[in-house]
PDB file of C-alpha atoms in Angstrom:
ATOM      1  CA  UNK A   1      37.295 -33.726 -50.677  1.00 89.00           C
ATOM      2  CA  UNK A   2      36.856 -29.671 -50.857  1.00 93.00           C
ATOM      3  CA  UNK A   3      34.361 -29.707 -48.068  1.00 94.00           C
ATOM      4  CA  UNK A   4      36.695 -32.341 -45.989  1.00 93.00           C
ATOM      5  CA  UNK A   5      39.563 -29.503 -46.264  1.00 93.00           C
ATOM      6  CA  UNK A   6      37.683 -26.754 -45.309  1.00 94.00           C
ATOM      7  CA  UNK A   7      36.220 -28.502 -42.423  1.00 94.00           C
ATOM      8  CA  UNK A   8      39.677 -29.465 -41.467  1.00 92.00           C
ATOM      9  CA  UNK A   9      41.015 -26.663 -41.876  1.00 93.00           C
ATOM     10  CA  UNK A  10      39.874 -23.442 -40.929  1.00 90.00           C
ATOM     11  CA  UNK A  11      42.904 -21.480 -42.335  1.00 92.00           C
ATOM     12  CA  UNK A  12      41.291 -22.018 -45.536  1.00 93.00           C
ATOM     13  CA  UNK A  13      37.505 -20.312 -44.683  1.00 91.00           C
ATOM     14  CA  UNK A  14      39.015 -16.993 -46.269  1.00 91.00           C
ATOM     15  CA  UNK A  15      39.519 -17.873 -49.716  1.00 92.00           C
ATOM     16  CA  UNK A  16      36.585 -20.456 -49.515  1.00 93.00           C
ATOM     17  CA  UNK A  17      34.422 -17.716 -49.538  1.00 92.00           C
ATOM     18  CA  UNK A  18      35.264 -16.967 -53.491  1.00 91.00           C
ATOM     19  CA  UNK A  19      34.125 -20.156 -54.691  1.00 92.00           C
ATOM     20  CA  UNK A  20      31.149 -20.523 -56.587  1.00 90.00           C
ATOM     21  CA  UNK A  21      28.600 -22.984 -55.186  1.00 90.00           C
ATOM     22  CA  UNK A  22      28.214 -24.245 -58.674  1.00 90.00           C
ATOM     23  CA  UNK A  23      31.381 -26.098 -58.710  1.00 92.00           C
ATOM     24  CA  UNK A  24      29.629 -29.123 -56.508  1.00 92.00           C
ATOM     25  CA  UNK A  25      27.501 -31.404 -58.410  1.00 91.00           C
ATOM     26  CA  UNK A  26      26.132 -32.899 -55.373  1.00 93.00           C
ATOM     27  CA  UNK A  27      23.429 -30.397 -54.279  1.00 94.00           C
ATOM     28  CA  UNK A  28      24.030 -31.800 -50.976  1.00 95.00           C
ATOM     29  CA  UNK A  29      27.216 -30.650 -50.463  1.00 95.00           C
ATOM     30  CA  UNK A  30      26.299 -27.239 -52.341  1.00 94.00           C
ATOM     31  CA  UNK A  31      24.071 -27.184 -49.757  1.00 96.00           C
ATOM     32  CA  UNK A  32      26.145 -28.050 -46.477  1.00 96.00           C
ATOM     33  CA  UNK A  33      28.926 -25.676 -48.842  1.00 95.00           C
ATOM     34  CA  UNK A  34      26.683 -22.518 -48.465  1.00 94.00           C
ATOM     35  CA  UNK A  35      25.730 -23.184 -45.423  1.00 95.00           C
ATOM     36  CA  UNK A  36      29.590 -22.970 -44.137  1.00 95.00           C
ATOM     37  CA  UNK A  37      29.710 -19.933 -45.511  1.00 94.00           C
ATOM     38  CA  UNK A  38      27.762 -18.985 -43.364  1.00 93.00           C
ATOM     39  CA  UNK A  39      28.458 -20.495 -39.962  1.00 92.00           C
ATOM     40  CA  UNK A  40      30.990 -19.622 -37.490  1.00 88.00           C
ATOM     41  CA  UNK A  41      31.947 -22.988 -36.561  1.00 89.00           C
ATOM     42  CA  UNK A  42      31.518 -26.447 -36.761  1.00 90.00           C
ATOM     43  CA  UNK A  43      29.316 -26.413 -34.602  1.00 92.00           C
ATOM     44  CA  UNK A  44      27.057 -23.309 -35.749  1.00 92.00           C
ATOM     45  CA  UNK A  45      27.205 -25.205 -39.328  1.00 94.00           C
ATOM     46  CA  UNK A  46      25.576 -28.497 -37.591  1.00 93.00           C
ATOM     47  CA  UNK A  47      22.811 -26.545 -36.425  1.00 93.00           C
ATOM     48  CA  UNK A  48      21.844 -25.113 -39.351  1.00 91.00           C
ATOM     49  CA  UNK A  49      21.076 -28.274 -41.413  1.00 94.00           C
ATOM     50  CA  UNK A  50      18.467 -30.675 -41.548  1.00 95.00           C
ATOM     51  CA  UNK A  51      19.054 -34.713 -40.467  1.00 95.00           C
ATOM     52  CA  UNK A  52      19.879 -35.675 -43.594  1.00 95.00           C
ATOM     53  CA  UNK A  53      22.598 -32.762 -44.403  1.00 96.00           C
ATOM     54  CA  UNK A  54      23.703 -33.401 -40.556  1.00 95.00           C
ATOM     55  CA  UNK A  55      24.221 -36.763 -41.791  1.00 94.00           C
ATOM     56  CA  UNK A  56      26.029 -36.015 -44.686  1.00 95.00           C
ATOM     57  CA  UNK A  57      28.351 -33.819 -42.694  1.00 94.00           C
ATOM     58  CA  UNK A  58      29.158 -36.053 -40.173  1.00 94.00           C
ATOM     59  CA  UNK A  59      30.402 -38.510 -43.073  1.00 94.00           C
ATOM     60  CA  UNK A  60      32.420 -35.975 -44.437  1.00 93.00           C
ATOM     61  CA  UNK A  61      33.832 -34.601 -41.703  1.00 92.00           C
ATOM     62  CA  UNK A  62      35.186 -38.036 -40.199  1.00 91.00           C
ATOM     63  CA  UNK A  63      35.588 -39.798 -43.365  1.00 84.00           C
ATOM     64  CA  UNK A  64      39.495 -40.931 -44.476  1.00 64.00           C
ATOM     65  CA  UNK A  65      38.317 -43.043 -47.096  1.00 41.00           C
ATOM     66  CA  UNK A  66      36.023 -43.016 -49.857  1.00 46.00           C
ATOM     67  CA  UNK A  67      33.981 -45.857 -48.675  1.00 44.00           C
ATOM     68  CA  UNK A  68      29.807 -44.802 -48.597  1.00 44.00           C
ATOM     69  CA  UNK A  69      30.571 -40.922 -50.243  1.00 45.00           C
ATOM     70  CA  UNK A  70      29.074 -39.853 -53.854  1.00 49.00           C
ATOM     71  CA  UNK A  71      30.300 -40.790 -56.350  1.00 54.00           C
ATOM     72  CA  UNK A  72      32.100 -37.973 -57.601  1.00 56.00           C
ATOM     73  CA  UNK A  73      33.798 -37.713 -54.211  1.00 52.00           C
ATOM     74  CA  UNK A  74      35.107 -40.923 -54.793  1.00 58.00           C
ATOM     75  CA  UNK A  75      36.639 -40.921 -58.106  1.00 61.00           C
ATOM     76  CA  UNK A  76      37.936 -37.850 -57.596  1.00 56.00           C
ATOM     77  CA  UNK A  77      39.714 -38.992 -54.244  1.00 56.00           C
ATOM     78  CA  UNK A  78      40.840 -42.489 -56.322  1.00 59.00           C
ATOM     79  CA  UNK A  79      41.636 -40.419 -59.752  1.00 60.00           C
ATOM     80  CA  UNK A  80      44.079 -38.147 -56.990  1.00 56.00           C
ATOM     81  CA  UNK A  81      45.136 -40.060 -54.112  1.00 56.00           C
ATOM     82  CA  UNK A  82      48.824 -39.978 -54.981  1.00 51.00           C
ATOM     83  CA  UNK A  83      48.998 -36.579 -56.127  1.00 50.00           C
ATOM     84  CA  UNK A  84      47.349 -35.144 -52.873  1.00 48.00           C
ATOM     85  CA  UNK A  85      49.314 -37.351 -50.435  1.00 51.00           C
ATOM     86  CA  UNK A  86      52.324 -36.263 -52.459  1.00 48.00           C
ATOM     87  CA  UNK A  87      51.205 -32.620 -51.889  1.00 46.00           C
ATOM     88  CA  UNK A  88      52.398 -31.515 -47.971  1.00 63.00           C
ATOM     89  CA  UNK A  89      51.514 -27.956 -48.805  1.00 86.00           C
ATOM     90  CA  UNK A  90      47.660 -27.541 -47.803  1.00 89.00           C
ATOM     91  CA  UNK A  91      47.436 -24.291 -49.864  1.00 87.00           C
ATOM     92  CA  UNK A  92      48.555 -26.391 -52.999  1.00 87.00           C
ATOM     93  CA  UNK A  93      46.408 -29.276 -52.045  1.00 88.00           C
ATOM     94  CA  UNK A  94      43.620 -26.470 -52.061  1.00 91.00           C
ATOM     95  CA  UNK A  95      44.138 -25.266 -55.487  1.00 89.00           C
ATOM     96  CA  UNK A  96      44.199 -28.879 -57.209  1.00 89.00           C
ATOM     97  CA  UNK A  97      41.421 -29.278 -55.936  1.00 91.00           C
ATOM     98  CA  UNK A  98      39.648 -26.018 -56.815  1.00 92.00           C
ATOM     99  CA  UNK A  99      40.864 -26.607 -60.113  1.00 91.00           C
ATOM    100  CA  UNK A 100      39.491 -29.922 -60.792  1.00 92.00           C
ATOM    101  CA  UNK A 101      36.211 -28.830 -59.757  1.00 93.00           C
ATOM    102  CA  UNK A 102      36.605 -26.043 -62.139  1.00 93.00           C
ATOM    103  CA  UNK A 103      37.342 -28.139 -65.280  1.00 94.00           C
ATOM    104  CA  UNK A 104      34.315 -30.687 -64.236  1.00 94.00           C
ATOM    105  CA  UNK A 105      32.411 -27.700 -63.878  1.00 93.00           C
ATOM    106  CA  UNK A 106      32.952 -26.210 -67.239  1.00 94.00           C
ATOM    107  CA  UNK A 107      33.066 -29.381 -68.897  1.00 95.00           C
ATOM    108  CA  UNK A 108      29.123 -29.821 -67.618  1.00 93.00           C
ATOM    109  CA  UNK A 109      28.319 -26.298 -68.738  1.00 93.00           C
ATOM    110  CA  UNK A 110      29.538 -26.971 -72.058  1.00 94.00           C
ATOM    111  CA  UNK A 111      27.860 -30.284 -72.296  1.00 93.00           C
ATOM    112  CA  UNK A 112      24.577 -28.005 -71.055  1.00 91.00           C
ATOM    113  CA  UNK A 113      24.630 -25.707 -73.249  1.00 90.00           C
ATOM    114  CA  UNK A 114      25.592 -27.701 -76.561  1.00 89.00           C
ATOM    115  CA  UNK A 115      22.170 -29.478 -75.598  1.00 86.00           C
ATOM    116  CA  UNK A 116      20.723 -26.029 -75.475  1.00 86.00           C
ATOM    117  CA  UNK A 117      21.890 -24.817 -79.022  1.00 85.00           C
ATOM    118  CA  UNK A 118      21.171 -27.778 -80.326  1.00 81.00           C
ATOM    119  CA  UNK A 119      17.548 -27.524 -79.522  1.00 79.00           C
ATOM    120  CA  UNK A 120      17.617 -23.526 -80.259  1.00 81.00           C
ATOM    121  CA  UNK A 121      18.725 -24.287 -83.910  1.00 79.00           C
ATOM    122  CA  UNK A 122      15.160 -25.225 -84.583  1.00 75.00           C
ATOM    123  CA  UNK A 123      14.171 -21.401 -83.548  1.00 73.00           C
ATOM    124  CA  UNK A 124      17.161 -19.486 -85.205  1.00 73.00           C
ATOM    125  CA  UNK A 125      17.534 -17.777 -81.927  1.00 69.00           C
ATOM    126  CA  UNK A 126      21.517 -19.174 -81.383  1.00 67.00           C
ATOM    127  CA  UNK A 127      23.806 -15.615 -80.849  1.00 69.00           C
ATOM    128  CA  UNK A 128      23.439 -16.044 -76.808  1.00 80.00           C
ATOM    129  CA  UNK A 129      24.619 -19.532 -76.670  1.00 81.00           C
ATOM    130  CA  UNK A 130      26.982 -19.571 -79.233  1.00 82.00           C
ATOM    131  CA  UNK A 131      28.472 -16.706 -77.210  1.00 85.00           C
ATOM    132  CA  UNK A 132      28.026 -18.641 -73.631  1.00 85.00           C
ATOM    133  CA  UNK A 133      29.066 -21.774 -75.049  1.00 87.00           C
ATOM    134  CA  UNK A 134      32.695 -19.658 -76.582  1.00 89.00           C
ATOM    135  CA  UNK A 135      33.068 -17.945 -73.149  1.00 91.00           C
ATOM    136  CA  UNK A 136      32.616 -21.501 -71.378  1.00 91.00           C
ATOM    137  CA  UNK A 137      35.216 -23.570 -73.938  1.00 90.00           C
ATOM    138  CA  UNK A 138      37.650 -20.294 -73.104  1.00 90.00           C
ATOM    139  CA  UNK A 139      37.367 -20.888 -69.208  1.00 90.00           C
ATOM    140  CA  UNK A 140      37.845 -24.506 -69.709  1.00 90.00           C
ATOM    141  CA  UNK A 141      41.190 -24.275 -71.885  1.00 90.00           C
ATOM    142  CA  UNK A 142      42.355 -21.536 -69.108  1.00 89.00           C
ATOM    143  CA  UNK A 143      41.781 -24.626 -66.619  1.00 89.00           C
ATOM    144  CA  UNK A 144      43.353 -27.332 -68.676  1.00 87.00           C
ATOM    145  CA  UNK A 145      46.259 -25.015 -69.172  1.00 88.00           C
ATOM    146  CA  UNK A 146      47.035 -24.422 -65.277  1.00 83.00           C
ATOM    147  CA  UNK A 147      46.822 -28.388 -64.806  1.00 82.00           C
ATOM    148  CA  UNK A 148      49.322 -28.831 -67.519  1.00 81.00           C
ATOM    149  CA  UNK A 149      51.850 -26.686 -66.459  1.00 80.00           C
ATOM    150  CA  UNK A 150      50.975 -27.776 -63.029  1.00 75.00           C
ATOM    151  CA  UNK A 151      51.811 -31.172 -64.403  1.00 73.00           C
ATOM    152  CA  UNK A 152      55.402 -30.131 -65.408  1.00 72.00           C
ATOM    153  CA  UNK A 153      55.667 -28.787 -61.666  1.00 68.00           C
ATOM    154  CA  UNK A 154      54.851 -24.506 -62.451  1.00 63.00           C
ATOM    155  CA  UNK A 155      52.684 -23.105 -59.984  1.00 59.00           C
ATOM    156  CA  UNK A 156      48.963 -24.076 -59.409  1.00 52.00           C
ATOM    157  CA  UNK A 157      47.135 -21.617 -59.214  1.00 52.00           C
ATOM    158  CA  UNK A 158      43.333 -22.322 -58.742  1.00 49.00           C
ATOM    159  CA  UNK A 159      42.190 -18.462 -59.394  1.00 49.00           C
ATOM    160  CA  UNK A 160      39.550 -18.016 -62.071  1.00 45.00           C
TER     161      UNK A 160
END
C-alpha cells in the first residue's frame, strides 16, 4: 500500500526519501522502493527495472484491490481497509502506514535477533545483542505507543 501512495501521489516523494528500505519485507518492492528514490518519474522508474519488477509495478500501480499482491500487502490492506478509507487526510493515511511498517519491522528484528542470542549463548559472546535486541524492544514500544494514542484519536505521527 506504501508504494501505491507514493506512486499516486507525488506530494509525498519528499518525506519518502527518509524511509528506510528495510521496512518492506518483499525485496521486490524494496527493490522497485529504491529505485523510486531514485527516478524522476513514473516513467524514469519503469525504465530502470527489469520485466519482472516492471511487472510488479504495473500491479501496484493500477491495483484497487488486493487480489494477486503479496501477501503482506494484502493483510495489511484487509487488517486496514476501514481505517484508511476513514482517513481523507493523505498525510495521515501516510503515517499509519509508515507506522505499521515500523512495528512489523521491529517486531522481525526482534524475532532476528532473539534467534541470534540464542545461538551466541553457546559462545558467551551476548553484550552486542543483548544491547541490539534492548534498543530494538525500545523502538518497538515507541511504535506501539503512537498507534495507541493514535487509537484514542492524538496525532499520528510516523517519525522515528
Amino acid at each position: 500500500y506504501l508504494l501505491w501512495l507514493l506512486l499516486h501521489h507525488s506530494e509525498l516523494a519528499t518525506q519518502a526519501r527518509e524511509l528506510e528500505s528495510e521496512l518492506f519485507l518483499d525485496t521486490a518492492n524494496r527493490e522497485i522502493f529504491a529505485k523510486y528514490l531514485e527516478s524522476a518519474d513514473y516513467e524514469d522508474l519503469q525504465a530502470g527495472l527489469d520485466a519482472d519488477l516492471k511487472s510488479r509495478l504495473e500491479a501496484i500501480y493500477h491495483r484497487d484491490s488486493t487480489d494477486g499482491m503479496d501477501k503482506g500487502y494484502a493483510d495489511y490492506r484487509l487488517k486496514h481497509r476501514q481505517t484508511l478509507r476513514r482517513d481523507s487526510n493523505l498525510e495521515e493515511r501516510y503515517a499509519k502506514v509508515i507506522i505499521r511498517l515500523r512495528e512489523n519491522y521491529f517486531k522481525r528484528e526482534i524475532e532476528a535477533t532473539q534467534a541470534a542470542l540464542e545461538a551466541a549463548l553457546e559462545a558467551g559472546d551476548t553484550v552486542p545483542l543483548e544491547t541490539r535486541l534492548l534498543e530494538l524492544t525500545a523502538a518497538l514500544l515507541e511504535v506501539q505507543t503512537r498507534i495507541k494514542l493514535a487509537s484514542r484519536g492524538q496525532s499520528f505521527y510516523a517519525g522515528r
